[in-house]
Coordinates of C-alpha atoms and ligand atoms in Angstrom, one line a residue:
X1 CA -109.3 -47.6 -119.0
X2 CA -107.3 -48.8 -122.2
X3 CA -107.5 -52.3 -120.5
X4 CA -111.3 -51.9 -120.4
X5 CA -110.9 -50.9 -123.9
X6 CA -109.2 -54.2 -124.7
X7 CA -111.2 -56.5 -122.8
X8 CA -114.6 -54.8 -123.5
X9 CA -115.8 -54.7 -120.0
X10 CA -116.7 -50.9 -119.7
X11 CA -116.4 -50.1 -123.6
X12 CA -118.5 -47.0 -123.6
X13 CA -118.0 -46.2 -127.2
X14 CA -121.2 -47.5 -129.2
X15 CA -120.6 -50.4 -131.4
X16 CA -121.3 -49.0 -134.5
X17 CA -119.7 -45.9 -136.1
X18 CA -121.4 -42.8 -135.6
X19 CA -122.9 -41.6 -139.2
X20 CA -123.7 -38.3 -140.5
X21 CA -127.2 -37.3 -140.5
X22 CA -129.5 -38.2 -143.8
X23 CA -129.9 -35.4 -146.7
X24 CA -132.4 -33.7 -145.2
X25 CA -134.9 -34.4 -148.1
X26 CA -136.1 -37.6 -146.3
X27 CA -135.8 -38.9 -142.8
X28 CA -132.4 -38.4 -141.6
X29 CA -130.4 -41.5 -141.2
X30 CA -127.5 -42.7 -139.4
X31 CA -125.2 -45.3 -140.9
X32 CA -124.6 -47.3 -137.6
X33 CA -127.1 -49.9 -138.3
X34 CA -128.6 -51.1 -141.2
X35 CA -131.7 -51.7 -139.9
X36 CA -131.7 -48.5 -137.7
X37 CA -133.6 -45.3 -138.7
X38 CA -135.9 -45.0 -140.5
X39 CA -136.6 -48.7 -139.8
X40 CA -139.3 -48.6 -136.8
X41 CA -137.4 -49.3 -133.8
X42 CA -140.1 -50.7 -132.0
X43 CA -141.3 -53.1 -134.5
X44 CA -139.3 -56.0 -133.3
X45 CA -140.9 -56.2 -130.0
X46 CA -143.8 -54.0 -130.3
X47 CA -145.8 -55.4 -133.3
X48 CA -144.7 -59.1 -132.3
X49 CA -144.5 -60.9 -129.1
X50 CA -141.8 -60.0 -126.7
X51 CA -140.3 -63.3 -126.8
X52 CA -140.3 -63.1 -130.9
X53 CA -136.8 -63.7 -132.0
X54 CA -135.6 -60.5 -133.5
X55 CA -131.9 -59.6 -133.1
X56 CA -132.5 -56.3 -135.2
X57 CA -134.0 -52.6 -134.6
X58 CA -132.1 -52.1 -131.3
X59 CA -131.2 -48.7 -131.6
X60 CA -128.6 -47.2 -128.9
X61 CA -128.8 -43.7 -130.3
X62 CA -132.4 -43.6 -129.5
X63 CA -131.9 -44.9 -126.1
X64 CA -129.1 -42.3 -125.2
X65 CA -131.4 -39.6 -126.7
X66 CA -134.2 -40.9 -123.9
X67 CA -131.4 -40.7 -121.1
X68 CA -130.2 -37.3 -122.4
X69 CA -133.7 -36.1 -121.7
X70 CA -134.0 -37.4 -118.5
X71 CA -130.6 -36.2 -117.3
X72 CA -131.6 -32.6 -118.7
X73 CA -134.7 -32.7 -116.3
X74 CA -132.4 -33.0 -113.5
X75 CA -134.4 -34.5 -110.8
X76 CA -133.6 -34.1 -107.2
X77 CA -131.5 -36.6 -105.4
X78 CA -134.6 -37.4 -103.2
X79 CA -136.9 -38.0 -106.1
X80 CA -133.7 -40.5 -107.7
X81 CA -133.2 -42.2 -104.5
X82 CA -137.5 -42.7 -104.5
X83 CA -137.1 -44.4 -107.8
X84 CA -134.0 -46.4 -107.3
X85 CA -135.8 -47.7 -104.0
X86 CA -139.0 -48.7 -105.6
X87 CA -137.0 -50.6 -108.4
X88 CA -134.8 -52.4 -105.8
X89 CA -137.9 -53.6 -104.0
X90 CA -138.9 -55.4 -107.3
X91 CA -135.4 -55.9 -108.3
X92 CA -132.9 -56.1 -105.7
X93 CA -129.2 -56.2 -106.5
X94 CA -128.5 -59.7 -106.4
X95 CA -131.6 -60.2 -108.6
X96 CA -130.2 -58.1 -111.0
X97 CA -126.7 -59.4 -111.0
X98 CA -128.1 -63.2 -111.8
X99 CA -130.3 -61.5 -114.6
X100 CA -127.5 -59.9 -116.4
X101 CA -125.7 -63.1 -116.2
X102 CA -128.5 -65.2 -117.4
X103 CA -128.7 -62.7 -120.3
X104 CA -125.1 -62.9 -121.3
X105 CA -125.3 -66.4 -121.2
X106 CA -129.0 -67.5 -122.6
X107 CA -129.5 -64.3 -124.7
X108 CA -132.0 -61.7 -125.4
X109 CA -134.9 -63.6 -126.4
X110 CA -134.3 -66.3 -123.8
X111 CA -134.5 -63.4 -121.0
X112 CA -137.4 -62.0 -122.6
X113 CA -139.4 -65.0 -122.6
X114 CA -138.3 -66.0 -119.5
X115 CA -138.2 -62.8 -117.2
X116 CA -140.7 -60.4 -119.1
X117 CA -143.3 -62.4 -120.8
X118 CA -144.8 -64.0 -117.8
X119 CA -145.4 -60.8 -116.2
X120 CA -145.0 -57.9 -118.4
X121 CA -146.8 -54.9 -116.7
X122 CA -145.4 -51.5 -117.7
X123 CA -144.5 -50.7 -114.1
X124 CA -142.5 -53.9 -113.9
X125 CA -140.6 -53.2 -116.8
X126 CA -140.3 -49.5 -115.8
X127 CA -138.6 -50.8 -112.5
X128 CA -136.2 -53.6 -114.3
X129 CA -134.8 -50.4 -116.7
X130 CA -134.2 -48.5 -113.5
X131 CA -132.6 -51.6 -112.0
X132 CA -130.7 -51.8 -115.2
X133 CA -129.1 -48.4 -114.9
X134 CA -131.7 -46.8 -117.6
X135 CA -133.2 -43.7 -116.4
X136 CA -136.5 -42.5 -118.4
X137 CA -137.8 -39.2 -119.1
X138 CA -140.5 -38.0 -117.0
X139 CA -143.1 -38.1 -120.0
X140 CA -142.4 -41.8 -120.1
X141 CA -141.9 -42.8 -116.4
X142 CA -145.0 -40.9 -114.8
X143 CA -147.7 -41.7 -117.7
X144 CA -149.5 -45.1 -118.7
X145 CA -147.2 -45.7 -121.5
X146 CA -148.1 -49.0 -123.0
X147 CA -145.9 -51.7 -123.1
X148 CA -145.2 -51.8 -126.7
X149 CA -143.4 -48.7 -126.2
X150 CA -141.2 -50.0 -122.9
X151 CA -140.2 -53.1 -124.7
X152 CA -138.1 -51.8 -127.3
X153 CA -136.7 -49.4 -124.8
X154 CA -136.1 -52.6 -122.7
X155 CA -134.5 -54.5 -125.7
X156 CA -132.2 -51.7 -126.5
X157 CA -130.9 -51.5 -122.9
X158 CA -130.5 -55.3 -122.9
X159 CA -128.7 -55.3 -126.3
X160 CA -126.3 -52.4 -124.6
X161 CA -125.6 -54.7 -121.8
X162 CA -124.6 -57.5 -124.3
X163 CA -122.2 -55.5 -126.2
X164 CA -120.0 -55.5 -122.9
X165 CA -118.5 -58.9 -123.4
X166 CA -115.3 -59.8 -121.6
X167 CA -112.5 -61.2 -122.6
X168 CA -112.0 -64.7 -121.8
X169 CA -108.7 -64.8 -119.8
X170 CA -108.1 -68.6 -120.6
X171 CA -107.4 -68.1 -124.3
X172 CA -104.6 -65.9 -125.7
X173 CA -102.0 -67.8 -127.8
X174 CA -101.9 -68.8 -131.5
X175 CA -101.6 -72.5 -129.8
X176 CA -104.7 -71.8 -128.3
X177 CA -106.3 -70.7 -131.6
X178 CA -105.1 -73.6 -133.3
X179 CA -106.7 -76.0 -130.6
X180 CA -109.7 -74.6 -130.2
X181 CA -110.4 -74.8 -134.1
X182 CA -109.2 -78.7 -134.1
X183 CA -111.4 -79.5 -130.9
X184 CA -114.5 -77.2 -131.6
X185 CA -117.1 -78.5 -133.9
X186 CA -119.6 -75.9 -134.1
X187 CA -117.8 -73.1 -135.7
X188 CA -119.3 -69.8 -136.3
X189 CA -117.5 -67.7 -138.8
X190 CA -118.3 -63.9 -139.1
X191 CA -116.7 -62.4 -142.1
X192 CA -116.3 -59.3 -143.9
X193 CA -115.2 -57.2 -146.8
X194 CA -111.6 -57.9 -145.9
X195 CA -111.6 -61.4 -146.9
X196 CA -112.3 -60.2 -150.5
X197 CA -109.7 -57.7 -150.7
X198 CA -106.9 -60.0 -152.1
X199 CA -109.5 -61.0 -154.7
X200 CA -109.5 -57.2 -156.2
X201 CA -112.6 -56.1 -154.4
X202 CA -111.9 -53.2 -151.9
X203 CA -113.3 -53.1 -148.4
X204 CA -115.3 -50.2 -147.3
X205 CA -113.6 -48.6 -144.3
X206 CA -109.8 -49.0 -145.0
X207 CA -107.8 -46.0 -146.0
X208 CA -108.1 -47.3 -149.7
X209 CA -111.4 -48.6 -149.3
X210 CA -114.6 -47.7 -151.2
X211 CA -115.7 -45.1 -148.6
X212 CA -112.3 -43.2 -148.9
X213 CA -112.4 -43.4 -152.8
X214 CA -115.8 -41.9 -153.0
X215 CA -114.8 -39.4 -150.5
X216 CA -111.7 -38.3 -152.5
X217 CA -113.4 -38.7 -155.9
X218 CA -116.0 -36.4 -154.9
X219 CA -118.1 -37.3 -158.1
X220 CA -121.1 -37.9 -156.3
X221 CA -121.2 -35.1 -153.7
X222 CA -122.2 -37.4 -151.1
X223 CA -122.2 -35.6 -147.6
X224 CA -121.4 -39.2 -146.4
X225 CA -119.9 -41.9 -148.8
X226 CA -122.1 -44.3 -147.0
X227 CA -124.9 -42.7 -148.5
X228 CA -124.0 -44.5 -151.8
X229 CA -125.9 -47.6 -149.8
X230 CA -128.9 -45.7 -148.4
X231 CA -132.2 -46.7 -149.1
X232 CA -133.4 -43.4 -149.4
X233 CA -130.8 -42.1 -151.2
X234 CA -131.5 -45.0 -153.6
X235 CA -135.1 -44.1 -153.9
X236 CA -134.7 -40.2 -154.5
X237 CA -131.6 -41.0 -157.0
X238 CA -131.2 -44.4 -158.4
X239 CA -129.0 -43.6 -161.2
X240 CA -126.3 -42.2 -158.8
X241 CA -126.0 -46.0 -157.5
X242 CA -126.2 -47.7 -161.0
X243 CA -123.4 -45.1 -162.4
X244 CA -121.1 -46.6 -159.5
X245 CA -122.7 -50.4 -159.1
X246 CA -120.1 -52.0 -161.8
X247 CA -117.3 -51.1 -159.6
X248 CA -118.7 -53.5 -156.8
X249 CA -120.7 -56.2 -159.1
X250 CA -119.1 -59.6 -159.1
X251 CA -117.2 -60.6 -162.2
X252 CA -114.4 -62.1 -163.1
X253 CA -113.4 -62.4 -159.2
X254 CA -111.8 -65.4 -158.0
X255 CA -112.1 -66.8 -154.2
X256 CA -109.2 -66.0 -151.7
X257 CA -107.7 -68.6 -149.5
X258 CA -109.6 -67.3 -146.9
X259 CA -113.1 -68.4 -148.8
X260 CA -111.1 -71.6 -149.3
X261 CA -110.6 -72.0 -145.7
X262 CA -114.1 -71.4 -144.4
X263 CA -115.0 -74.4 -147.1
X264 CA -112.3 -76.2 -145.6
X265 CA -113.8 -75.9 -142.0
X266 CA -117.1 -76.7 -143.7
X267 CA -115.5 -79.9 -145.1
X268 CA -114.1 -80.7 -142.0
X269 CA -117.7 -81.1 -140.5
X270 CA -117.0 -78.1 -138.1
X271 CA -119.0 -75.2 -140.0
X272 CA -122.0 -74.1 -137.9
X273 CA -122.7 -71.3 -140.4
X274 CA -120.8 -68.5 -142.1
X275 CA -122.3 -65.2 -141.7
X276 CA -121.0 -63.2 -144.2
X277 CA -121.5 -59.4 -144.5
X278 CA -120.0 -59.7 -148.0
X279 CA -122.4 -59.3 -151.3
X280 CA -119.8 -60.5 -154.0
X281 CA -121.3 -64.0 -154.1
X282 CA -117.8 -65.4 -153.9
X283 CA -118.7 -67.8 -150.9
X284 CA -120.7 -69.4 -153.7
X285 CA -117.8 -69.4 -156.0
X286 CA -115.8 -71.4 -153.3
X287 CA -118.8 -73.6 -152.8
X288 CA -119.5 -73.0 -149.1
X289 CA -122.9 -74.3 -148.6
X290 CA -123.9 -73.2 -144.7
X291 CA -123.7 -69.6 -145.5
X292 CA -125.4 -66.6 -144.8
X293 CA -125.5 -63.5 -146.7
X294 CA -126.5 -61.1 -143.9
X295 CA -126.5 -58.0 -146.2
X296 CA -127.9 -59.9 -149.4
X297 CA -126.2 -60.2 -152.2
X298 CA -126.3 -59.2 -156.3
X299 CA -127.4 -62.7 -156.8
X300 CA -130.7 -61.6 -157.5
X301 CA -132.7 -58.6 -157.6
X302 CA -136.2 -57.2 -156.9
X303 CA -138.4 -54.1 -157.7
X304 CA -138.7 -51.5 -155.4
X305 CA -142.3 -51.5 -155.4
X306 CA -143.5 -54.3 -152.8
X307 CA -146.7 -54.4 -154.3
X308 CA -145.3 -55.7 -157.5
X309 CA -143.0 -58.6 -156.2
X310 CA -141.0 -58.9 -159.4
X311 CA -137.5 -60.7 -158.5
X312 CA -135.1 -62.0 -161.0
X313 CA -131.4 -63.3 -161.0
X314 CA -128.8 -60.8 -160.6
X315 CA -127.4 -61.6 -164.1
X316 CA -130.7 -60.1 -165.6
X317 CA -129.3 -56.6 -164.5
X318 CA -125.6 -57.2 -165.2
X319 CA -126.1 -55.4 -168.8
X320 CA -127.7 -52.5 -167.1
X321 CA -125.0 -52.3 -164.4
X322 CA -122.2 -52.5 -166.7
X323 CA -124.0 -49.9 -169.0
X324 CA -124.6 -47.7 -166.0
X325 CA -128.4 -47.6 -166.6
X326 CA -131.0 -47.9 -164.3
X327 CA -133.0 -51.2 -164.9
X328 CA -136.8 -50.8 -165.2
X329 CA -139.1 -53.5 -163.5
X330 CA -140.4 -55.6 -166.6
X331 CA -144.0 -56.1 -164.6
X332 CA -144.5 -52.5 -163.8
X333 CA -143.5 -51.3 -167.2
X334 CA -146.0 -53.8 -168.7
X335 CA -148.5 -52.6 -166.2
X336 CA -147.7 -48.8 -167.3
X337 CA -148.2 -49.9 -170.8
X338 CA -151.5 -51.3 -170.3
X339 CA -152.3 -48.1 -168.4
X340 CA -153.1 -50.1 -165.6
X341 CA -152.6 -48.3 -162.3
X342 CA -149.6 -49.6 -160.7
X343 CA -149.8 -50.4 -156.7
X344 CA -150.2 -46.8 -155.5
X345 CA -150.7 -47.2 -151.6
X346 CA -149.4 -44.1 -150.2
X347 CA -146.2 -45.4 -148.6
X348 CA -144.1 -43.3 -146.2
X349 CA -140.5 -42.7 -147.2
X350 CA -138.9 -44.4 -144.3
X351 CA -141.4 -46.2 -142.2
X352 CA -143.0 -46.8 -138.6
X353 CA -143.4 -45.3 -135.4
X354 CA -140.3 -44.5 -133.2
X355 CA -140.3 -44.4 -129.4
X356 CA -138.1 -41.3 -129.7
X357 CA -140.2 -38.6 -128.2
X358 CA -142.6 -37.0 -131.0
X359 CA -141.3 -34.6 -133.1
X360 CA -144.0 -32.8 -135.1
X361 CA -141.6 -32.2 -137.9
X362 CA -141.7 -35.9 -138.6
X363 CA -145.1 -35.5 -140.1
X364 CA -143.8 -32.8 -142.4
X365 CA -141.2 -35.0 -143.8
X366 CA -143.6 -37.9 -144.7
X367 CA -143.1 -38.3 -148.5
X368 CA -144.9 -40.3 -151.0
X369 CA -142.3 -43.1 -151.8
X370 CA -144.4 -44.3 -154.8
X371 CA -143.7 -40.7 -156.8
X372 CA -139.9 -41.2 -156.2
X373 CA -137.4 -42.1 -159.5
X374 CA -136.3 -45.2 -157.6
X375 CA -139.9 -46.5 -157.1
X376 CA -141.1 -49.6 -159.4
X377 CA -137.4 -50.1 -160.7
X378 CA -135.1 -53.1 -159.9
X379 CA -132.5 -53.2 -157.1
X380 CA -130.3 -55.7 -156.5
X381 CA -131.1 -57.6 -153.3
X382 CA -128.4 -56.0 -151.1
X383 CA -129.5 -54.7 -147.9
X384 CA -129.1 -50.7 -147.9
X385 CA -128.6 -48.6 -144.7
X386 CA -132.4 -48.2 -143.7
X387 CA -133.5 -51.7 -144.4
X388 CA -134.1 -54.5 -142.3
X389 CA -132.0 -57.8 -142.8
X390 CA -133.9 -60.6 -143.8
X391 CA -135.5 -62.5 -141.2
X392 CA -133.4 -65.4 -141.9
X393 CA -130.8 -63.7 -140.0
X394 CA -132.6 -63.8 -136.7
X395 CA -133.8 -67.2 -137.1
X396 CA -130.4 -68.4 -137.7
X397 CA -128.7 -66.8 -135.0
X398 CA -131.4 -67.8 -132.5
X399 CA -130.9 -71.3 -133.7
X400 CA -126.9 -71.1 -133.8
X401 CA -126.5 -69.3 -130.5
X402 CA -127.7 -72.4 -128.7
X403 CA -125.0 -74.5 -130.4
X404 CA -121.9 -72.4 -131.3
X405 CA -118.9 -73.4 -129.4
X406 CA -116.4 -71.2 -131.2
X407 CA -116.5 -67.8 -133.0
X408 CA -114.2 -66.7 -135.8
X409 CA -114.6 -63.3 -137.0
X410 CA -112.7 -62.3 -139.9
X411 CA -111.9 -59.3 -142.2
X412 CA -114.5 -57.1 -140.9
X413 CA -114.2 -53.8 -138.9
X414 CA -117.5 -54.9 -136.7
X415 CA -119.0 -51.5 -137.2
X416 CA -122.3 -52.0 -138.8
X417 CA -125.1 -53.5 -136.6
X418 CA -126.9 -55.9 -136.5
X419 CA -124.0 -58.2 -137.5
X420 CA -121.5 -56.6 -135.2
X421 CA -123.7 -57.5 -132.2
X422 CA -123.3 -61.2 -133.0
X423 CA -120.3 -61.3 -130.6
X424 CA -122.8 -59.9 -127.5
X425 CA -125.9 -62.4 -128.8
X426 CA -123.9 -65.6 -128.7
X427 CA -123.1 -67.0 -125.3
X428 CA -120.4 -64.7 -123.5
X429 CA -118.7 -67.9 -122.4
X430 CA -117.8 -68.8 -126.6
X431 CA -114.3 -67.9 -127.5
X432 CA -113.7 -65.6 -130.0
X433 CA -110.6 -65.3 -132.3
X434 CA -110.3 -62.2 -134.4
X435 CA -108.5 -62.5 -137.8
X436 CA -108.1 -59.0 -139.5
X437 CA -105.4 -56.8 -140.7
X438 CA -106.3 -54.0 -138.0
X439 CA -107.2 -54.7 -134.4
X440 CA -110.8 -54.3 -133.4
X441 CA -111.0 -52.3 -130.2
X442 CA -114.3 -51.7 -129.4
X443 CA -115.4 -55.4 -128.8
X444 CA -113.5 -57.7 -126.9
X445 CA -111.9 -60.7 -128.6
X446 CA -110.3 -63.5 -127.0
X447 CA -107.4 -63.9 -129.6
X448 CA -106.2 -61.5 -132.3
X449 CA -104.4 -62.9 -135.1
X450 CA -103.5 -59.6 -137.1
X451 CA -102.1 -59.4 -140.6
X452 CA -103.0 -60.3 -144.2
X453 CA -106.0 -63.2 -143.6
X454 CA -105.3 -65.0 -146.5
X455 CA -101.6 -65.7 -144.7
X456 CA -103.1 -66.1 -141.5
X457 CA -105.4 -69.1 -142.7
X458 CA -102.8 -70.6 -144.7
X459 CA -100.6 -70.6 -141.7
X460 CA -103.4 -72.0 -139.7
X461 CA -104.3 -74.7 -142.3
X462 CA -100.6 -75.7 -142.3
X463 CA -100.4 -76.0 -138.5
X464 CA -103.6 -78.3 -138.3
X465 CA -102.1 -80.3 -141.1
X466 CA -105.4 -79.6 -143.2
X467 CA -105.1 -79.0 -147.3
X468 CA -107.1 -75.8 -148.6
X469 CA -110.0 -77.5 -150.7
X470 CA -110.3 -76.6 -154.7
X471 CA -112.7 -74.3 -155.8
X472 CA -116.2 -75.9 -156.3
X473 CA -118.6 -73.3 -157.1
X474 CA -122.3 -73.7 -156.1
X475 CA -124.5 -73.8 -159.5
X476 CA -126.8 -71.2 -158.6
X477 CA -124.3 -68.1 -158.6
X478 CA -124.5 -65.4 -160.8
X479 CA -123.2 -66.2 -164.4
X480 CA -122.2 -70.0 -164.0
X481 CA -119.9 -69.5 -166.9
X482 CA -118.0 -67.3 -164.5
X483 CA -117.9 -70.2 -162.1
X484 CA -116.2 -72.6 -164.5
X485 CA -113.8 -70.1 -165.4
X486 CA -112.8 -69.1 -161.9
X487 CA -112.7 -73.0 -160.9
X488 CA -110.3 -73.6 -164.0
X489 CA -108.3 -70.6 -163.0
X490 CA -107.6 -71.7 -159.4
X491 CA -106.8 -75.0 -160.7
X492 CA -104.2 -73.7 -162.9
X493 CA -102.8 -71.5 -160.1
X494 CA -102.6 -74.3 -157.8
X495 CA -100.6 -76.5 -160.4
X496 CA -98.3 -73.8 -161.0
X497 CA -97.6 -73.6 -157.4
X498 CA -96.4 -77.0 -158.0
X499 CA -97.6 -78.0 -154.7
X500 CA -101.3 -78.5 -156.0
X501 CA -104.6 -78.8 -153.8
X502 CA -103.0 -81.9 -152.3
X503 CA -100.9 -79.4 -149.9
X504 CA -102.9 -76.6 -150.8
X505 CA -102.1 -74.8 -147.6
X506 CA -98.5 -74.3 -148.7
X507 CA -99.6 -72.6 -152.0
X508 CA -99.3 -68.9 -152.4
X509 CA -102.5 -66.9 -153.8
X510 CA -100.1 -65.7 -156.2
X511 CA -99.1 -69.1 -157.7
X512 CA -95.7 -68.2 -156.8
X513 CA -94.6 -71.3 -155.3
X514 CA -93.7 -72.5 -151.5
X515 CA -92.7 -69.9 -149.3
X516 CA -89.0 -70.1 -148.7
X517 CA -89.5 -70.2 -144.8
X518 CA -92.4 -70.6 -142.8
X519 CA -93.1 -67.2 -141.2
X520 CA -94.0 -67.5 -137.5
X521 CA -96.0 -64.8 -136.1
X522 CA -94.7 -62.3 -133.6
X523 CA -96.6 -61.7 -130.2
X524 CA -97.4 -58.2 -129.4
X525 CA -95.7 -57.4 -125.9
X526 CA -97.2 -60.3 -123.8
X527 CA -100.6 -60.0 -125.1
X528 CA -103.3 -61.9 -126.9
X529 CA -102.5 -60.1 -130.1
X530 CA -99.9 -61.6 -132.5
X531 CA -98.7 -59.9 -135.7
X532 CA -98.7 -62.1 -139.2
X533 CA -97.1 -60.4 -142.3
X534 CA -99.5 -57.4 -143.5
X535 CA -100.8 -56.3 -139.8
X536 CA -101.7 -52.9 -139.3
X537 CA -101.9 -52.9 -135.3
X538 CA -102.3 -48.8 -135.4
X539 CA -102.5 -47.5 -131.7
X540 CA -102.7 -51.0 -130.0
X541 CA -98.9 -51.3 -129.2
X542 CA -99.4 -47.9 -127.4
X543 CA -102.3 -49.1 -125.6
X544 CA -100.7 -52.2 -124.4
X545 CA -97.7 -50.5 -122.9
X546 CA -99.9 -47.8 -121.4
X547 CA -101.6 -50.9 -119.9
X548 CA -98.5 -52.6 -118.8
X549 CA -97.4 -49.2 -116.9
X550 CA -100.9 -49.2 -115.3
X551 CA -100.3 -52.6 -114.1
X552 CA -97.1 -51.8 -112.8
X553 CA -98.3 -48.9 -111.0
X554 CA -100.7 -50.9 -109.4
X555 CA -98.8 -53.5 -108.1
X556 CA -96.3 -51.2 -106.7
X557 CA -99.3 -49.2 -104.9
X558 CA -100.0 -52.8 -103.8
X559 CA -96.7 -53.6 -102.3
X560 CA -96.5 -50.1 -100.4
X561 CA -99.4 -51.7 -98.4
X562 CA -102.1 -49.1 -99.8
X563 CA -105.7 -50.5 -99.7
X564 CA -105.1 -51.9 -102.9
X565 CA -107.5 -52.0 -106.1
X566 CA -110.8 -53.2 -105.8
X567 CA -110.8 -56.7 -107.4
X568 CA -114.3 -56.2 -109.4
X569 CA -112.9 -52.9 -110.7
X570 CA -109.8 -54.1 -112.3
X571 CA -110.5 -56.0 -115.5
X572 CA -108.6 -59.1 -116.3
X573 CA -106.0 -58.1 -118.5
X574 CA -105.6 -59.4 -121.9
X575 CA -101.7 -60.2 -121.2
X576 CA -102.2 -63.7 -119.2
X577 CA -100.4 -66.1 -121.1
Ligands
OAD1 P1 -114.9 -52.7 -143.6 O1 -114.3 -52.0 -144.8 O2 -115.9 -51.9 -142.6 O3 -113.9 -53.5 -142.7 C1 -113.0 -54.5 -143.7 C2 -111.9 -55.1 -142.3 O4 -111.0 -55.7 -143.3 C3 -111.3 -53.6 -141.8 O5 -111.2 -54.0 -140.4 C4 -109.7 -54.2 -142.5 O6 -108.6 -53.9 -141.7 C5 -109.6 -55.4 -142.7 N1 -109.1 -56.0 -143.9 C6 -108.6 -55.4 -145.0 N2 -107.9 -56.1 -145.9 C7 -107.6 -57.2 -145.2 C8 -107.1 -58.4 -145.3 N3 -106.2 -58.3 -146.6 N4 -106.4 -59.2 -144.6 C9 -107.5 -59.2 -143.4 N5 -108.1 -58.1 -142.9 C10 -108.4 -57.4 -143.9 O7 -116.1 -53.8 -144.0 P2 -117.1 -54.7 -143.3 O8 -116.7 -54.9 -141.9 O9 -117.4 -55.9 -144.1 O10 -122.5 -53.1 -146.4 O11 -118.4 -53.6 -143.4 C11 -119.4 -54.0 -143.0 C12 -120.6 -53.5 -143.8 O12 -120.6 -52.1 -144.1 C13 -120.6 -53.9 -145.3 O13 -121.5 -55.2 -145.5 C14 -121.2 -53.0 -146.3 C15 -120.6 -51.6 -145.5 O14 -121.5 -50.5 -145.3 C16 -123.5 -52.8 -147.5 O15 -122.7 -53.2 -148.4 C17 -124.9 -53.0 -147.2

């Protein structure tokens, strides 16, 4: 079982952290995915053709809810057999395994276009779902539900299969990681809050992260600290966010060695794209060009009234943020001044239909968004829980999955979808290197380099014979004066380190000069995990020890002439060197 947890082959744990329910005033919201409730689950496939690219709105919790209903209906064995036989007539097991293989390699969009669009009959989709192991409630199974109800269910079921990426057994060592980085030329880098921690910006989920601080301070009386970034909360009480935002607004921060490493990969002509979950705009300060800020950033702000459309630079709301004031939208204010009516199209809080079985209370909870205090004010263009990511994310991923030949995941807990699901959406044959302080156990990665990411990338750069580049900020970052200051600060740091940018990999971020001895990472047992300075391996050593014991037991059983384990049931251990 632990082996499965490590190689991801049979991970049952949902990819995303289960969030608490919402505040009750507005439609409840789980924080497991930014695009999840109250965003419309079926929109990605229902309102658009099934092959339309979208990697969002795949809500595994809703699928589980349907499956629970189906289970509670407790069909007779005869009925179950009848259904499975009917499904197997259309999709025999060999076909299903080929389809799953195709899905893992070619992706969800290709799958839908190739295997569903040409014959999208509801009955066929129901059979496909059954063949994939999804048992639907009677209300869906036995009625003429339209295709736009079934497609989102199918899409979510496919996404769940994709989440079960298996570790590639041929990649395990630091040498493998170095060889991959030096030979691969289309490297995708998925980064998170951990890469900005050394810049003085706390991450979210560490014991000293933003959520833990919000919880322990208790200032905001939040049921769940993640509600600070919840769209519904924001609309109801924007002053709460604005009394906090100054703590995360990018000001006076300097890119870390890890940001510079990403730039270095770009300079080597190897960066396919940096998918950043960070909102701190440090990528721009480091001069990284091929970056997609998946959760938006503070670089711009927009009016929360979609009918208004006012958008401005993030720097324009900086004063309000530091003054802990809610920034008004100038266009809406002007309109109000002229006593014109603002765009008062009644908008439901949250939105859309859901394929969750109808719940009458939904109707009662429908609120008029326009009457909320957060309507018609400026909000930084960061993606809150309950908001969809920009369609740039879908388009970029659709294109990049065809090219990517290596994925490096850095400084992220991979707990927030849809970004965390990138691992499943790229071809499962693409190697994945994790660089993180703590291990990620709910998704399979091939090589885990654990420790402080700055130390790790400095090590890698040194071994590769590459030099960390100087900081070359892009012009369009928040406050260009800040950018110049940062550039100067890093130049001084590099000079102080006496090795300068020429051998930047040897410098320490604190400018204390060269390290006395080069520290080599320690291999955790015989696994694919390597410990660098700052690693917090948590329960990984215990899991590996248990696995080793299980392996020994298995081999003893084998020697005693037992039937031996079924090959297919034994996961490829992560320990092969
Ligand atoms: P998390 O806080 O969830 O995860 C940060 C990860 O970085 C953790 O696994 C840490 O162990 C690791 N880490 C911390 N310091 C590190 C260091 N010096 N070196 C290496 N690793 C380190 O942050 P994200 O995964 O980025 O959404 O969170 C994803 C999203 O959840 C964020 O974008 C944010 C949040 O809610 C929005 O703001 C919209």
